[in-house]
mmCIF file of C-alpha atoms and ligand atoms in Angstrom:
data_model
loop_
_atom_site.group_PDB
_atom_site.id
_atom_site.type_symbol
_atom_site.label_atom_id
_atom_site.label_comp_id
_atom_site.label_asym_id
_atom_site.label_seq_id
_atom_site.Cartn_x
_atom_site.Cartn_y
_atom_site.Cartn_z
ATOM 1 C CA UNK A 1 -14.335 4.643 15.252
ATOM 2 C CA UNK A 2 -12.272 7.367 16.458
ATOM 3 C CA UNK A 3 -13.509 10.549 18.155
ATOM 4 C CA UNK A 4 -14.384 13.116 15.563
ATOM 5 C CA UNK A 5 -11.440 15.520 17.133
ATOM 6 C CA UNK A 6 -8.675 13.005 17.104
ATOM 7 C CA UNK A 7 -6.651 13.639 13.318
ATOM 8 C CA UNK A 8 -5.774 10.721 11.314
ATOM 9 C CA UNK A 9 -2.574 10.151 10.164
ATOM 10 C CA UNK A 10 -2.159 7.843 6.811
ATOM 11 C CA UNK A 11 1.125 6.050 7.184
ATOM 12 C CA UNK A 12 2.671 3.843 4.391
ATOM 13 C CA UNK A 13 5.212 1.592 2.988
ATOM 14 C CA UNK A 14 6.487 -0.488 0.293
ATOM 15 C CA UNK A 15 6.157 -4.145 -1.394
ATOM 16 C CA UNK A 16 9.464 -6.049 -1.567
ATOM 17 C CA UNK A 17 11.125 -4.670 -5.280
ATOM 18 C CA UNK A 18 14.096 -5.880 -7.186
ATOM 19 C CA UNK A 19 16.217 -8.749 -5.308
ATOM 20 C CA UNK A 20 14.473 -8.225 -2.279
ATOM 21 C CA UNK A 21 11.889 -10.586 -0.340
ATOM 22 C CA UNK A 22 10.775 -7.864 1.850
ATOM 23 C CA UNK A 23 10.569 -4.174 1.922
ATOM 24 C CA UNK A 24 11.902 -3.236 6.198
ATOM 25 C CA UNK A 25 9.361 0.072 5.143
ATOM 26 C CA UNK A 26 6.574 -1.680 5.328
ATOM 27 C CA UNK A 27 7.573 -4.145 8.263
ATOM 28 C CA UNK A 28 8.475 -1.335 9.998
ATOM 29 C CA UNK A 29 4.635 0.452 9.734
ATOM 30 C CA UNK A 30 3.384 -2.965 10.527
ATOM 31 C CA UNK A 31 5.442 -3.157 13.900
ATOM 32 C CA UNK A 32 4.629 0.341 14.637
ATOM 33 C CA UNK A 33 0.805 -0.090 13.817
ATOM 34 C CA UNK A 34 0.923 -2.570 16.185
ATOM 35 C CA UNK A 35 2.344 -0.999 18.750
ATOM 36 C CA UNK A 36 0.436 2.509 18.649
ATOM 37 C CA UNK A 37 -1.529 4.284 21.211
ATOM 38 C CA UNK A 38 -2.127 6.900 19.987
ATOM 39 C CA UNK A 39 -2.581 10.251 19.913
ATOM 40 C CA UNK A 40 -3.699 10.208 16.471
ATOM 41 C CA UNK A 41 -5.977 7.809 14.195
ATOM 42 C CA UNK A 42 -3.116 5.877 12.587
ATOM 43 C CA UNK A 43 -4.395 3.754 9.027
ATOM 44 C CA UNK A 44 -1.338 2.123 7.108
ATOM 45 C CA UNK A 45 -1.634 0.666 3.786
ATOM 46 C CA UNK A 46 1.201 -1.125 1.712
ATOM 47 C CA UNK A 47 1.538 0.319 -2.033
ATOM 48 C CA UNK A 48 2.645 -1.627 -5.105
ATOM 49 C CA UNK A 49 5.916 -1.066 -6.754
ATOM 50 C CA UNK A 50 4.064 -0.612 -9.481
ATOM 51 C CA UNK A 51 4.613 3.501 -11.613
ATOM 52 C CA UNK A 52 0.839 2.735 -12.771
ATOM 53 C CA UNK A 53 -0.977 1.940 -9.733
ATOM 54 C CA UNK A 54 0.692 4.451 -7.410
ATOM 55 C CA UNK A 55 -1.919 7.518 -7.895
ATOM 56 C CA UNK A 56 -5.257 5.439 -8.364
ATOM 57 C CA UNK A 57 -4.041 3.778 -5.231
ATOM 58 C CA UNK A 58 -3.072 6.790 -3.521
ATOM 59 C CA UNK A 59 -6.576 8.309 -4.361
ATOM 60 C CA UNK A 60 -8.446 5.638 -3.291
ATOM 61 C CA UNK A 61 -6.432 5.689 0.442
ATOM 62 C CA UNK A 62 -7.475 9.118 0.672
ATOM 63 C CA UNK A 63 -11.036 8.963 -0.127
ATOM 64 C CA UNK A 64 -11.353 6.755 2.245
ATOM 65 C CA UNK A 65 -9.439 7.664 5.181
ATOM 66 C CA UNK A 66 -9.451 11.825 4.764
ATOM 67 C CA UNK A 67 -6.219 12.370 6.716
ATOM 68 C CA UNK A 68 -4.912 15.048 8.101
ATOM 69 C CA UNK A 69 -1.226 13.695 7.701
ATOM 70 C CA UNK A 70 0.127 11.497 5.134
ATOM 71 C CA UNK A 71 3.564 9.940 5.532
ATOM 72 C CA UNK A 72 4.887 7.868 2.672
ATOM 73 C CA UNK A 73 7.308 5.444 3.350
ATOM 74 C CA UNK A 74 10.067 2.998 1.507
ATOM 75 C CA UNK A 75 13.383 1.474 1.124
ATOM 76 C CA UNK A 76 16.170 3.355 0.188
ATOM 77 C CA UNK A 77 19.320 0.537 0.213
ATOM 78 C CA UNK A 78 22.616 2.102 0.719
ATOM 79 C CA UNK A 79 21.852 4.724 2.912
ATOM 80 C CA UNK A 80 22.658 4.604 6.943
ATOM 81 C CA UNK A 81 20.772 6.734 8.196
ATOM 82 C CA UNK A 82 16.288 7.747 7.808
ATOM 83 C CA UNK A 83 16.520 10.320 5.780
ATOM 84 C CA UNK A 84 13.406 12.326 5.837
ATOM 85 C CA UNK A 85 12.766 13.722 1.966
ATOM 86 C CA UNK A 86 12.567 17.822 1.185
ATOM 87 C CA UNK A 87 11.197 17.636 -2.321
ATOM 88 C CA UNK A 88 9.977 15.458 -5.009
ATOM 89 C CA UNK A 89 10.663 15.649 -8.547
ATOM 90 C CA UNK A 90 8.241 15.334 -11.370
ATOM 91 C CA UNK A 91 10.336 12.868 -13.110
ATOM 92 C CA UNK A 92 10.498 8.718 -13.353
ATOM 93 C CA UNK A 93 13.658 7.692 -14.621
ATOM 94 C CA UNK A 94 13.540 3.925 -13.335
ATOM 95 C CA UNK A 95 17.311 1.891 -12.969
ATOM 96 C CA UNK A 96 15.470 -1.113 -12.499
ATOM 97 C CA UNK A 97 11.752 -2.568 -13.820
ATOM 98 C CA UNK A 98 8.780 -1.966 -11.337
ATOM 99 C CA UNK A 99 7.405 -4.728 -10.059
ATOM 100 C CA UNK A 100 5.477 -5.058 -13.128
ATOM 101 C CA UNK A 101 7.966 -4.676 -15.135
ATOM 102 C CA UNK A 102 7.935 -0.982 -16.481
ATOM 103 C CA UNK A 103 10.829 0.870 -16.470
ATOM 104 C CA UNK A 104 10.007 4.524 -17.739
ATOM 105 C CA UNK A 105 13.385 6.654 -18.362
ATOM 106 C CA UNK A 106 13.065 10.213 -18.269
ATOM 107 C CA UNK A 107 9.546 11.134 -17.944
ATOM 108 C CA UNK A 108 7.468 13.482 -16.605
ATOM 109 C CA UNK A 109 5.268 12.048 -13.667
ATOM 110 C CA UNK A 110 2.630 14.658 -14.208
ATOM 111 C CA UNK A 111 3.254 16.621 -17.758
ATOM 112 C CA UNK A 112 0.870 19.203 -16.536
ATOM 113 C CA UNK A 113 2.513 19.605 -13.110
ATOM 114 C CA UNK A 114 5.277 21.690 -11.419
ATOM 115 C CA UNK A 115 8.826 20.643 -11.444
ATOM 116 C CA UNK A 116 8.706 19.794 -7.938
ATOM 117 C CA UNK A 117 7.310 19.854 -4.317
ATOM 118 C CA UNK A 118 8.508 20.592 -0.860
ATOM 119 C CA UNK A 119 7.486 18.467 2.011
ATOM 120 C CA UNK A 120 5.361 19.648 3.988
ATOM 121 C CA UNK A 121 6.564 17.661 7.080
ATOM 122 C CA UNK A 122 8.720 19.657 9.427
ATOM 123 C CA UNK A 123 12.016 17.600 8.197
ATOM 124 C CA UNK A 124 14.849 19.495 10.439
ATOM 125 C CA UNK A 125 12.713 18.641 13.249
ATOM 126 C CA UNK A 126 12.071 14.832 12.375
ATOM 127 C CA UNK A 127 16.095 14.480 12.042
ATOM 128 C CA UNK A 128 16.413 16.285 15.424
ATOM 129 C CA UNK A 129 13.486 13.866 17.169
ATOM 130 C CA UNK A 130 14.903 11.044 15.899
ATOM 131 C CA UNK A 131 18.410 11.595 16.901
ATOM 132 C CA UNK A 132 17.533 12.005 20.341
ATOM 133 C CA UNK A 133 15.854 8.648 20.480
ATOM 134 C CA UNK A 134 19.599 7.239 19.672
ATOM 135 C CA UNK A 135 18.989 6.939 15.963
ATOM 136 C CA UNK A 136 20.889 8.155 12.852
ATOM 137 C CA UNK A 137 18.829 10.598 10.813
ATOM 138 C CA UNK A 138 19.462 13.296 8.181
ATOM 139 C CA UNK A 139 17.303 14.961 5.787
ATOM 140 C CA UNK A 140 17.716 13.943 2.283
ATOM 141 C CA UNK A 141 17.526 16.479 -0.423
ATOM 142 C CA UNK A 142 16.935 13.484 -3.339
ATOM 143 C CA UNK A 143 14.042 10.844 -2.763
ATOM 144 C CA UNK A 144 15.238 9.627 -6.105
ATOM 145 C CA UNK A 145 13.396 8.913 -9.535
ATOM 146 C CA UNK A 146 11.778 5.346 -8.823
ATOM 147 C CA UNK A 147 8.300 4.632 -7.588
ATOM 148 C CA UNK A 148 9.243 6.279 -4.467
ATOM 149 C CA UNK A 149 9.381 9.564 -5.664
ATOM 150 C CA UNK A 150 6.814 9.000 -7.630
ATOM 151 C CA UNK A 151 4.435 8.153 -4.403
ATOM 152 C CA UNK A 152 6.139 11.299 -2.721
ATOM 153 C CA UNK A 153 5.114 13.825 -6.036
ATOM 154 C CA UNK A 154 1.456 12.302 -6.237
ATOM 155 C CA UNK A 155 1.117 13.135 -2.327
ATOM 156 C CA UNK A 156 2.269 16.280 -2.821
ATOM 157 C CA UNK A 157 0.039 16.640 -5.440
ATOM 158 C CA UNK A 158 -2.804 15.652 -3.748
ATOM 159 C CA UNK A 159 -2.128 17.284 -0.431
ATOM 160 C CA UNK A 160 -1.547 21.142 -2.400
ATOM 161 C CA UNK A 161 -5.122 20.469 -3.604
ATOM 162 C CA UNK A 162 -7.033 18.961 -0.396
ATOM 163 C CA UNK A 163 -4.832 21.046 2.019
ATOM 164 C CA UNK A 164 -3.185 18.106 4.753
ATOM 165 C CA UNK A 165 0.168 17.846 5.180
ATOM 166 C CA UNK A 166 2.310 15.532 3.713
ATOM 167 C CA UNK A 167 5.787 13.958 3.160
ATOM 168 C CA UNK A 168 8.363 11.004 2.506
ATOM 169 C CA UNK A 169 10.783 8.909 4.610
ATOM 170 C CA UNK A 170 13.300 6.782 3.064
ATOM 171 C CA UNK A 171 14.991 3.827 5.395
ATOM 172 C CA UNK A 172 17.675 1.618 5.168
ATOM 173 C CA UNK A 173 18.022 -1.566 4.728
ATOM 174 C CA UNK A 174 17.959 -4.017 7.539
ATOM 175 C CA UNK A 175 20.241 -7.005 8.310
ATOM 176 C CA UNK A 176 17.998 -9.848 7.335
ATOM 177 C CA UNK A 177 17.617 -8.758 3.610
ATOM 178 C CA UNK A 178 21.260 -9.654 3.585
ATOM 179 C CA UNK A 179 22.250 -6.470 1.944
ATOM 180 C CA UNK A 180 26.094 -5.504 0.959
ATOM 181 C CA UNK A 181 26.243 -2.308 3.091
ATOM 182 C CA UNK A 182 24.817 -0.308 5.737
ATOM 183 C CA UNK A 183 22.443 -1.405 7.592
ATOM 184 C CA UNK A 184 19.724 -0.669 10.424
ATOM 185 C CA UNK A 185 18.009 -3.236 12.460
ATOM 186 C CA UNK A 186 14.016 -2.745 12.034
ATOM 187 C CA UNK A 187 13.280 -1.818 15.781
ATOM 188 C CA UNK A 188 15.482 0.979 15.301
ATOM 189 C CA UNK A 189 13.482 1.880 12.295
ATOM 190 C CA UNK A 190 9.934 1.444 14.205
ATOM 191 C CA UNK A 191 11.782 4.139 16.925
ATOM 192 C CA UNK A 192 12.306 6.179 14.026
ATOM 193 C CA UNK A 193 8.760 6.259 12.288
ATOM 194 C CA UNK A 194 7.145 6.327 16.044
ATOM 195 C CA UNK A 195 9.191 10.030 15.942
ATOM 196 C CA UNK A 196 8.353 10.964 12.347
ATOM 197 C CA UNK A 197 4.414 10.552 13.145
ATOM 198 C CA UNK A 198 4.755 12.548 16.553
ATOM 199 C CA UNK A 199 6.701 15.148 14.728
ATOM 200 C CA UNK A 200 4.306 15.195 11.988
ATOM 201 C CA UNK A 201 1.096 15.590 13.921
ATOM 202 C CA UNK A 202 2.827 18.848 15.303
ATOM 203 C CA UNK A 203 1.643 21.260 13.132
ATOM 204 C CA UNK A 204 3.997 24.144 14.647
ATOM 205 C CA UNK A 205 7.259 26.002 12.744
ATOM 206 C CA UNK A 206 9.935 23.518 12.003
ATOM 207 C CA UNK A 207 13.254 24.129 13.422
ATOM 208 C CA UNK A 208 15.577 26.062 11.656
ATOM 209 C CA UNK A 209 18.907 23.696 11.835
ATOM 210 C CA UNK A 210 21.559 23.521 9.322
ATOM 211 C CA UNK A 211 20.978 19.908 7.379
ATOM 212 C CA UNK A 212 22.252 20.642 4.291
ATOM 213 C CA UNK A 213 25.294 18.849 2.229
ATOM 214 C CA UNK A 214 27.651 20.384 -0.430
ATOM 215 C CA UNK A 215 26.938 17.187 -2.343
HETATM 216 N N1 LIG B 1 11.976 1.950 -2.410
HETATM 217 C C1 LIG B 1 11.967 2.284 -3.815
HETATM 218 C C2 LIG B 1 10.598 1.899 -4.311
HETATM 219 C C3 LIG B 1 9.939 1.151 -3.224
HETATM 220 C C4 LIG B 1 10.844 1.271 -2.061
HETATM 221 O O1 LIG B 1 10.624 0.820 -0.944
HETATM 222 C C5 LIG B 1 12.318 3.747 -4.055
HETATM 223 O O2 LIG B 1 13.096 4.310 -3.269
HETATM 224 O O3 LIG B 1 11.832 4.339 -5.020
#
């Protein structure tokens, strides 16, 4: 058990979706589970693909670990860079079927809820970390309308009500799921997710960096 005044820091990724036999996000936690030491308490979990499990899961992790940081992770394939998330949208408009087999097109994730959320993570300063530990980063301004987003809006959710801070990282794809494009190999990854929990557990101002794309 871990002193009372070290925080905990929830960490997760992805199941393998789609084509794919495995999911690099949740390799990556794995590999950087194993490899922590610390400062903080760090619990991963792997979440389904799955629109309907997401906040029942999501609730249950909470209730049981009470962190003081959550960090959602998963696969975004085509990007070349980890791309920290600003905001989640309260919509599910799915490309392809979840992984049980569900595709929802343009609906609300929350019909009560607001339009979006901000991270709470200080983003500018997770790009910044991980750069300097030799690995491309940029924040991402679209977590997109799959499951992903769908973990990221719950969090938020979740985290306005119970008051710990909270966010999204998307990463690419790595060579070994044989993917058409750009790649990153998965110790690179674990680098980057070592940075985005140090970064994280930093509860000062965020840097104020320009980030920001015309498209
Ligand atoms: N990526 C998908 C869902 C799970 C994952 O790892 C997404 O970006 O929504």
């Amino acid at each position: 058990m871990a002193p009372a005044t070290e925080p905990t820091v929830l960490l997760t990724g992805f199941e393998p979706f789609g084509e794919d036999s495995r999911n690099p996000s949740w390799d990556a936690v794995q590999q950087l589970a194993a490899t922590w030491d610390g400062p903080a308490n760090l619990v991963v979990a792997c979440l389904p693909v799955v629109f309907a499990e997401e906040r029942a899961r999501l609730a249950a992790l909470l209730q049981e670990h009470h962190p003081d940081v959550v960090i959602g992770t998963g696969l975004a394939s085509g990007r070349s860079a980890v791309t920290p998330e600003r905001v989640a949208i309260n919509v599910q408009d799915a490309r392809i079927p979840d992984n049980a087999g569900a595709q929802p097109v343009d609906e609300p994730i929350d019909p009560e809820g607001p339009a979006a959320f901000f991270s709470t993570l200080p983003v500018k300063r997770i790009v910044r970390g991980i750069r300097d530990a030799g690995v491309p980063a940029a924040v991402s301004n679209t977590a997109g309308t799959f499951t992903c987003n769908q973990v990221f809006y719950e969090l938020m959710a979740s985290a306005a009500r119970d008051g710990f801070r909270a966010g999204f990282v998307h990463v690419p794809a790595t060579p070994e799921l044989g993917f058409d494009g750009p790649t990153l190999p998965l110790d690179q990854i674990v680098a980057a997710l070592r940075v985005v929990v140090h970064e994280s557990l930093d509860g000062g101002p965020d840097l104020v960096e320009q980030g920001g794309a015309e498209h």
